[in-house]
Coordinates of C-alpha atoms in Angstrom, one line a residue:
M123 CA -0.4 0.4 0.0
H124 CA 2.8 2.3 0.7
L125 CA 5.2 1.7 -1.7
S126 CA 1.2 2.0 -4.5
V127 CA 0.8 5.8 -2.8
C128 CA 4.2 6.1 -3.5
L129 CA 4.5 5.7 -6.8
D130 CA 1.2 7.8 -7.3
Q131 CA 2.4 10.9 -6.0
T132 CA 5.5 10.5 -7.5
W133 CA 3.8 10.4 -11.6
A134 CA 1.4 13.8 -9.7
I135 CA 4.6 15.0 -8.9
R136 CA 5.7 14.8 -12.2
D137 CA 2.7 15.2 -14.4
G138 CA 2.2 18.8 -12.7
L139 CA 5.9 20.0 -12.9
G140 CA 5.0 19.1 -16.4
M141 CA 2.0 21.1 -17.1
M142 CA 2.9 24.2 -15.1
G143 CA 6.4 23.7 -17.3
G144 CA 4.4 23.4 -20.8
L145 CA 2.2 26.9 -19.4
L146 CA 6.0 28.7 -18.5
F147 CA 7.5 27.4 -21.9
S148 CA 3.8 29.1 -24.1
Y149 CA 4.0 31.9 -21.9
V150 CA 7.8 32.2 -23.1
A151 CA 7.5 31.5 -26.5
S152 CA 4.1 31.8 -27.6
P153 CA 5.3 35.2 -28.7
H154 CA 8.1 33.4 -30.8
F155 CA 5.7 31.5 -32.7
D156 CA 4.8 32.8 -36.0
A157 CA 8.4 34.4 -36.5
H158 CA 10.6 31.1 -35.1
V159 CA 8.9 28.7 -37.8
K160 CA 11.3 26.2 -38.0
E161 CA 13.6 27.1 -35.0
F162 CA 10.3 25.8 -32.9
R163 CA 9.6 23.0 -35.3
L164 CA 13.6 21.7 -34.8
L165 CA 13.5 22.5 -31.4
A166 CA 10.7 20.6 -30.0
D167 CA 13.1 16.9 -33.0
I168 CA 15.3 17.9 -30.5
L169 CA 14.0 18.5 -27.2
N170 CA 11.9 14.7 -28.1
D171 CA 15.1 13.6 -28.2
I172 CA 16.8 14.8 -25.0
A173 CA 13.7 13.1 -23.0
L174 CA 14.1 9.4 -25.1
T175 CA 17.6 9.7 -24.6
I176 CA 16.6 10.2 -20.8
D177 CA 13.9 7.6 -20.0
M178 CA 16.1 5.3 -21.9
A179 CA 19.1 5.9 -19.6
L180 CA 17.2 6.1 -16.7
P181 CA 17.5 1.9 -15.3
S182 CA 21.3 2.2 -16.2
I183 CA 21.4 5.6 -13.6
M184 CA 19.5 4.4 -11.1
T185 CA 22.3 1.9 -11.1
C186 CA 25.2 3.1 -10.6
D187 CA 25.7 3.3 -7.0
W188 CA 29.0 3.3 -7.5
F189 CA 29.2 7.0 -8.1
F190 CA 28.6 8.2 -3.7
S191 CA 30.5 4.8 -3.1
E192 CA 33.5 7.6 -4.4
L193 CA 32.4 9.9 -2.8
N194 CA 34.4 10.9 1.2
T195 CA 32.5 10.2 3.8
T196 CA 31.8 13.6 3.9
M197 CA 30.8 15.0 0.3
A198 CA 28.1 12.2 0.7
S199 CA 26.8 12.9 3.5
F200 CA 26.3 17.1 2.9
L201 CA 25.0 15.7 -0.7
H202 CA 21.9 13.2 1.5
S203 CA 21.9 16.1 4.0
L204 CA 20.3 18.9 0.6
P205 CA 17.0 18.8 0.0
L206 CA 17.4 17.5 -3.7
P207 CA 14.3 15.8 -5.5
S208 CA 15.6 11.6 -5.7
T209 CA 16.8 10.8 -9.0
Y210 CA 14.1 9.4 -10.6
L211 CA 11.4 11.9 -9.9
F212 CA 14.0 15.0 -10.7
L213 CA 15.3 13.1 -14.6
T214 CA 11.7 11.8 -15.2
S215 CA 9.9 15.4 -14.4
I216 CA 13.0 16.7 -17.0
S217 CA 11.6 14.1 -19.5
T218 CA 8.2 15.4 -19.0
L219 CA 8.7 19.6 -19.5
C220 CA 11.3 18.1 -22.5
K221 CA 7.8 16.0 -23.9
V222 CA 5.4 18.6 -23.2
A223 CA 7.4 21.8 -24.8
C224 CA 7.8 19.6 -27.8
G225 CA 3.9 19.2 -28.5
I226 CA 3.6 22.5 -27.6
S227 CA 6.3 23.4 -30.1
A228 CA 5.2 21.0 -33.0
G229 CA 2.3 22.3 -32.4
A230 CA 2.5 25.5 -32.4
T231 CA 3.9 25.5 -35.8
K232 CA 2.1 23.0 -37.2
G233 CA -0.6 25.3 -38.9
N234 CA 1.8 27.9 -40.2
I235 CA 4.2 24.8 -42.0
T236 CA 0.5 23.2 -43.7
D237 CA -0.7 27.2 -45.1
H238 CA 2.7 26.8 -46.5
F239 CA 2.1 23.2 -48.8
A240 CA -1.4 24.9 -48.9
I241 CA -0.7 26.6 -52.8
C242 CA -4.1 25.8 -53.5
G243 CA -5.9 26.5 -50.4
N244 CA -6.2 22.6 -50.1
R245 CA -5.7 22.8 -46.4
A246 CA -7.3 19.7 -45.4
D247 CA -5.6 17.8 -48.2
V248 CA -2.7 18.8 -46.4
N249 CA -3.4 17.7 -43.4
A250 CA -4.8 14.2 -44.2
K251 CA -1.9 13.7 -46.5
E252 CA 0.3 15.5 -43.8
S253 CA -2.2 12.8 -41.1
T254 CA -1.6 9.9 -43.3
Q255 CA 2.2 10.6 -43.5
E256 CA 2.8 9.8 -40.0
T257 CA 0.6 6.6 -39.5
L258 CA 3.1 5.0 -42.1
V259 CA 5.8 6.2 -40.0
S260 CA 4.8 4.9 -36.6
L261 CA 3.2 2.0 -38.2
M262 CA 7.1 1.3 -39.6
G263 CA 8.8 2.4 -36.8
M264 CA 6.4 -0.3 -34.6
I265 CA 7.3 -3.2 -37.5
M266 CA 11.2 -2.0 -36.7
G267 CA 11.0 -2.3 -33.0
V268 CA 9.5 -5.2 -32.9
W269 CA 12.0 -7.6 -35.1
L270 CA 14.6 -4.9 -33.3
A271 CA 14.0 -6.4 -29.6
R272 CA 13.0 -10.0 -31.0
W273 CA 16.6 -9.5 -32.1
L274 CA 18.4 -7.9 -29.1
S275 CA 16.8 -10.7 -26.6
A276 CA 18.0 -13.9 -29.1
L277 CA 21.9 -12.2 -28.6
E278 CA 20.9 -11.6 -25.6
K279 CA 20.3 -15.2 -24.5
S280 CA 22.8 -16.4 -26.8
D281 CA 25.3 -14.9 -24.7
N282 CA 24.2 -16.1 -22.1
G283 CA 24.2 -19.9 -22.9
A284 CA 28.1 -19.0 -23.8
C285 CA 28.7 -17.5 -20.4
F286 CA 27.1 -20.4 -18.5
D287 CA 28.7 -22.8 -20.9
F288 CA 32.3 -21.5 -20.5
V289 CA 31.5 -21.3 -16.3
G290 CA 31.2 -25.4 -16.6
G291 CA 34.6 -25.0 -17.9
V292 CA 34.2 -26.4 -22.1
H293 CA 34.1 -23.7 -24.1
D294 CA 33.5 -24.3 -28.1
G295 CA 35.9 -27.3 -27.2
E296 CA 38.1 -25.9 -25.6
S297 CA 39.0 -24.8 -21.8
G298 CA 40.1 -22.1 -20.3
N299 CA 40.8 -20.0 -17.4
L300 CA 39.3 -17.1 -18.9
D301 CA 35.6 -17.1 -16.5
A302 CA 36.0 -13.2 -14.6
T303 CA 35.1 -11.6 -18.1
C304 CA 31.3 -13.7 -17.7
I305 CA 31.4 -13.4 -13.9
N306 CA 32.0 -10.6 -11.6
E307 CA 33.3 -9.6 -8.4
N308 CA 30.2 -10.2 -6.9
G309 CA 29.8 -13.5 -9.0
S310 CA 26.9 -12.5 -11.9
I311 CA 26.8 -13.4 -14.7
D312 CA 26.2 -9.3 -16.6
S313 CA 28.7 -10.3 -19.5
A314 CA 25.1 -10.3 -22.0
N315 CA 23.2 -7.9 -20.5
V316 CA 26.1 -5.4 -21.3
N317 CA 26.4 -6.7 -24.9
V318 CA 23.0 -6.4 -25.1
K319 CA 23.1 -2.7 -23.4
I320 CA 26.4 -1.1 -25.9
V321 CA 24.6 -2.7 -29.1
S322 CA 21.6 -0.6 -28.3
W323 CA 22.5 2.3 -26.8
S324 CA 24.7 2.0 -30.5
I325 CA 21.8 1.3 -32.4
F326 CA 20.0 4.2 -30.6
T327 CA 22.5 7.0 -31.2
A328 CA 22.8 5.8 -34.6
L329 CA 18.9 6.4 -34.4
T330 CA 19.3 9.8 -33.4
I331 CA 21.8 11.6 -35.5
I332 CA 20.7 10.4 -38.6
H333 CA 16.7 11.7 -37.2
V334 CA 18.8 15.6 -36.3
W335 CA 20.3 15.3 -39.3
A336 CA 17.5 15.2 -41.5
N337 CA 15.0 16.9 -39.8
Y338 CA 17.7 19.8 -39.8
V339 CA 17.9 19.4 -43.6
G340 CA 14.6 19.6 -44.1
I341 CA 13.8 22.5 -42.1
Q342 CA 16.4 24.0 -43.9
R343 CA 15.4 23.5 -47.1
L344 CA 12.4 24.8 -46.5
R345 CA 11.1 28.2 -47.9
L346 CA 8.5 29.9 -46.1
R347 CA 7.1 33.1 -47.9
T348 CA 6.7 35.4 -44.6
L349 CA 8.9 37.6 -43.4
N350 CA 11.0 37.3 -40.7
R351 CA 13.8 39.8 -39.4
E352 CA 15.9 37.5 -40.2
R353 CA 14.6 36.1 -44.3
A354 CA 13.5 39.9 -43.8
R355 CA 17.8 41.4 -43.3
V356 CA 18.7 38.9 -46.4
T357 CA 16.5 39.7 -48.7
L358 CA 16.8 43.7 -48.2
L359 CA 20.4 43.3 -47.2
G360 CA 21.5 44.8 -51.3
L361 CA 19.1 47.0 -50.8
I362 CA 20.8 48.9 -47.0
E363 CA 24.4 48.1 -48.5
Y364 CA 23.3 50.3 -51.8
S365 CA 21.7 53.5 -49.8
G366 CA 24.3 53.1 -47.0
K367 CA 27.2 53.1 -48.9
L368 CA 25.8 56.3 -50.7
V369 CA 24.6 57.7 -47.6
L370 CA 29.3 57.2 -46.6
K371 CA 29.8 59.3 -49.9
T372 CA 28.2 62.1 -48.6
I373 CA 27.3 62.2 -44.6
D374 CA 30.5 64.5 -44.6
D375 CA 29.6 66.9 -46.7
D376 CA 27.4 69.5 -45.1
K377 CA 25.6 70.5 -48.7
R378 CA 22.2 67.8 -48.9
M379 CA 22.9 65.2 -50.3
F380 CA 21.3 64.4 -53.5
E381 CA 19.8 67.9 -54.8
G382 CA 18.1 66.0 -57.9
G383 CA 16.6 63.0 -55.8
V384 CA 17.9 59.8 -56.1
D385 CA 18.1 58.1 -58.6
E386 CA 15.2 56.0 -59.4
V387 CA 16.8 53.6 -62.3
N388 CA 19.4 52.5 -59.8
L389 CA 16.7 52.0 -57.9
K390 CA 14.9 49.7 -59.7
K391 CA 17.7 48.1 -61.2
C392 CA 18.1 47.3 -56.7
I393 CA 14.7 46.2 -56.4
Q394 CA 15.1 44.2 -59.4
K395 CA 17.3 42.1 -58.2
L396 CA 15.4 41.6 -54.8
H397 CA 15.5 37.4 -54.3
S398 CA 11.8 35.8 -53.9
P399 CA 11.7 33.3 -50.6
T400 CA 12.8 30.4 -53.2
N401 CA 16.3 31.8 -53.3
V402 CA 16.0 33.0 -50.2
S403 CA 17.7 30.1 -47.2
E404 CA 19.0 32.0 -44.2
S405 CA 20.8 31.1 -41.9
L406 CA 19.2 29.4 -38.9
W407 CA 22.0 29.6 -36.2
F408 CA 22.1 33.3 -36.8
S409 CA 18.2 33.4 -36.3
I410 CA 17.7 32.2 -33.2
C411 CA 20.8 33.6 -31.8
G412 CA 18.8 36.4 -33.1
M413 CA 15.3 35.9 -31.4
L414 CA 18.2 35.5 -28.0
Y415 CA 19.4 38.7 -28.2
T416 CA 18.3 41.1 -30.7
G417 CA 21.8 43.5 -30.6
N418 CA 21.6 46.7 -30.6
V419 CA 18.4 47.7 -33.2
H420 CA 15.2 47.2 -30.9
L421 CA 12.2 47.4 -32.5
G422 CA 9.1 48.2 -30.9
I423 CA 10.8 49.4 -28.1
R424 CA 8.9 51.2 -25.3
V425 CA 8.8 54.1 -24.4
Q426 CA 9.8 53.8 -20.3
D427 CA 12.8 51.2 -21.5
L428 CA 13.8 54.2 -23.9
V429 CA 14.3 56.6 -21.1
R430 CA 15.8 53.8 -19.1
N431 CA 18.4 52.9 -22.4
T432 CA 20.0 56.4 -22.4
T433 CA 19.9 57.8 -19.0
N434 CA 22.8 58.9 -17.2
T435 CA 21.4 61.6 -15.0
K436 CA 18.4 62.8 -12.6
S437 CA 16.1 66.0 -12.2
S438 CA 16.3 67.2 -8.9
R439 CA 13.3 65.3 -7.9
G440 CA 15.4 62.2 -8.1
M441 CA 12.8 61.4 -11.7
E442 CA 15.2 59.7 -14.7
K443 CA 16.0 62.3 -17.3
C444 CA 16.7 61.3 -20.7
T445 CA 20.1 63.2 -21.8
L446 CA 18.9 63.8 -25.7
T447 CA 18.3 68.1 -25.1
K448 CA 14.9 70.0 -26.5
T449 CA 16.8 70.7 -30.0
E450 CA 17.6 67.5 -30.3
W451 CA 13.7 66.8 -30.1
N452 CA 12.8 69.2 -31.6
F453 CA 14.9 67.6 -34.7
L454 CA 13.0 64.1 -34.3
I455 CA 9.9 65.4 -33.9
D456 CA 9.9 67.6 -37.2
E457 CA 11.7 64.3 -39.2
F458 CA 9.2 62.3 -38.3
K459 CA 6.3 64.5 -38.4
N460 CA 5.0 62.5 -41.4
E461 CA 5.9 58.6 -40.3
R462 CA 3.6 56.6 -37.8
Y463 CA 8.0 55.6 -36.1
M464 CA 10.9 57.4 -34.6
I465 CA 14.3 56.4 -34.2
I466 CA 16.9 57.5 -31.9
I467 CA 19.9 56.3 -31.3
D468 CA 22.1 56.2 -28.8
I469 CA 25.6 57.8 -28.9
S470 CA 26.9 56.4 -25.9
R471 CA 26.2 52.6 -26.7
T472 CA 25.0 53.2 -30.8
D473 CA 22.1 51.9 -29.9
I474 CA 19.0 52.1 -32.0
N475 CA 15.8 52.4 -30.8
V476 CA 13.2 52.5 -32.9
L477 CA 9.0 53.9 -31.2
M478 CA 6.3 52.4 -33.7
K479 CA 3.4 55.6 -33.2
I480 CA -0.3 54.3 -32.6
G481 CA -2.0 53.5 -36.1
A482 CA 1.5 52.1 -37.6
N483 CA 0.8 49.0 -40.3
Y484 CA 2.8 46.8 -42.1
R485 CA 3.8 49.2 -44.2
D486 CA 5.3 50.7 -41.6
E487 CA 6.9 47.9 -39.5
M488 CA 8.8 47.5 -43.4
R489 CA 10.0 51.2 -43.7
A490 CA 10.9 51.5 -40.0
F491 CA 12.7 47.9 -40.0
M492 CA 14.5 49.2 -44.1
H493 CA 16.1 53.0 -42.2
A494 CA 16.7 50.8 -38.7
Y495 CA 18.9 48.9 -40.3
T496 CA 20.6 50.5 -42.7
I497 CA 21.4 53.2 -39.8
H498 CA 23.1 50.1 -38.1
W499 CA 25.0 48.9 -41.2
I500 CA 26.8 52.6 -41.5
I501 CA 27.6 53.3 -37.8
D502 CA 28.8 49.5 -38.6
N503 CA 30.8 50.3 -41.8
S504 CA 32.2 53.7 -40.8
S505 CA 36.0 54.2 -40.6
T506 CA 35.5 56.1 -37.3
N507 CA 33.9 55.1 -33.7
R508 CA 32.8 57.8 -32.8
L509 CA 29.5 59.9 -33.2
S510 CA 28.2 62.9 -32.6
W511 CA 25.2 65.1 -32.8
N512 CA 25.8 66.4 -36.5
R513 CA 26.3 63.5 -37.5
I514 CA 23.6 61.2 -36.1
R515 CA 22.0 64.7 -37.8
K516 CA 22.8 64.0 -41.2
M517 CA 22.7 59.7 -40.6
L518 CA 18.9 60.3 -40.0
S519 CA 17.6 63.2 -42.8
R520 CA 19.5 61.1 -45.3
T521 CA 19.2 57.1 -44.7
H522 CA 15.7 58.9 -44.3
S523 CA 15.0 60.6 -47.5
I524 CA 16.6 57.5 -49.9
V525 CA 13.3 55.4 -47.3
Q526 CA 10.9 57.4 -48.4
K527 CA 11.6 57.0 -51.8
F528 CA 12.3 52.6 -51.7
I529 CA 9.0 52.8 -49.8
P530 CA 6.9 56.1 -50.2
P531 CA 4.2 56.6 -47.6
E532 CA 0.3 55.6 -48.2
E533 CA -0.5 59.0 -49.5
K534 CA 2.2 59.0 -52.6
K535 CA 2.5 55.6 -53.3
K536 CA 0.7 55.8 -56.3
V537 CA 2.2 58.4 -58.1
E538 CA 5.5 56.9 -57.8
N539 CA 7.5 54.9 -59.4
V540 CA 9.4 52.9 -57.0
D541 CA 7.3 51.2 -54.0
L542 CA 9.8 48.3 -52.5
Y543 CA 7.2 46.8 -50.5
K544 CA 4.5 46.6 -54.0
S545 CA 7.9 44.8 -56.2
L546 CA 8.1 41.9 -52.7
A547 CA 4.7 40.9 -53.2
D548 CA 5.1 41.1 -56.5
H549 CA 8.6 38.7 -55.9
G550 CA 6.2 35.8 -54.1
W551 CA 5.9 37.3 -50.4
D552 CA 2.8 36.6 -48.8
L553 CA 3.0 40.4 -46.9
R554 CA -0.3 39.8 -45.1
R555 CA 1.3 38.9 -42.2
L556 CA 5.4 40.6 -40.6
Y557 CA 7.2 38.9 -38.2
L558 CA 10.1 41.3 -38.2
G559 CA 10.8 41.5 -34.9
F560 CA 8.0 44.5 -33.5
S561 CA 7.1 44.5 -30.2
Q562 CA 3.2 45.4 -29.6
W563 CA 4.2 48.7 -28.0
R564 CA 2.7 52.1 -29.2
C565 CA 3.0 55.3 -28.7
S566 CA 2.1 58.9 -29.7
W567 CA 4.2 62.1 -29.8
E568 CA 2.6 65.9 -31.2

């Protein structure tokens, strides 16, 4: 009775930790599922493999009592005195957390992948085929698993039989004194178990490596039509470099950069060189790093965070005070008075902060993205590492004039001959949904 109660409590704790971990994982990762479909699809497979590895290693780990015997008495008593969970409960909880996170990630990304393959709107057909494929793969895996279990069982029996014959003193008609390979220090026979474990782990390791590699190759070849931050950066890199070089050539000139306007012929040539979704293959590694660390380009930053990042003084009342002067604020408000975004550069950290205005749409986000990363390219490729307000003012103004030519405002897009937003749609990109990394925070300024 006591054993059954302990088992029930262990399973309840394990499942409860899995549920709480799933809620926490969903809360943290849910804003990133749509923007990082490939990454979370690959993460789901890796987490599933980790869970399977823990489950397979659990019996071997539970029998490893030699670890504490190697420790000195003081260290062993100290570890036993800590309020740590049992090894079984800890490992099964980790395995359950991995499985729950795997299910959430796979389920969250399945819809976007299905939409990608449902080119003709045949979502139900794609779902049916995907379900049939999973059934077939599961059936093949079950058949191979049964065959592998029977083969390992036969291998274990043959090794046990050979060991028993050898212990009796005869093995293949020869006698010898090598019975130590079959009998351990306690007098029990364990060579068969060792052999089967080695074979089992070798097969499991090989299949796991193949599984992870196959999933990575398959996901890397997936060409999604939606733009996230990394895909947009790769797609627009040529335009960003072209715009940045134009500004760098004249950044030290006090005159207007383009008195006759930006050369539309060159702009059209750059836009014609845009890559279609089938030709864009972003790095999963850089995309994952961009998800975890956005660098010094902050899209859709809160005013509170902006003040905190650009603050190094306090007012007489002890309140944080932004280091931008009234003249600098007036310039920014005047420069972006017709825009639904504003870019503020922190001179000390070279951070590029993008504020989004209430009412901003996807077109405004694309313009702000292009503007921010053009400035980022200029700062990275500038010959001087010191930024002055005069240099920042020129940089903002001149890059703004180029971006307005690439992506004209709503009221001018019908009369302009160049429209990057429309060209992206013509190249096959789905602009109904943009996942460029902007937060949901919006503000207003006058």
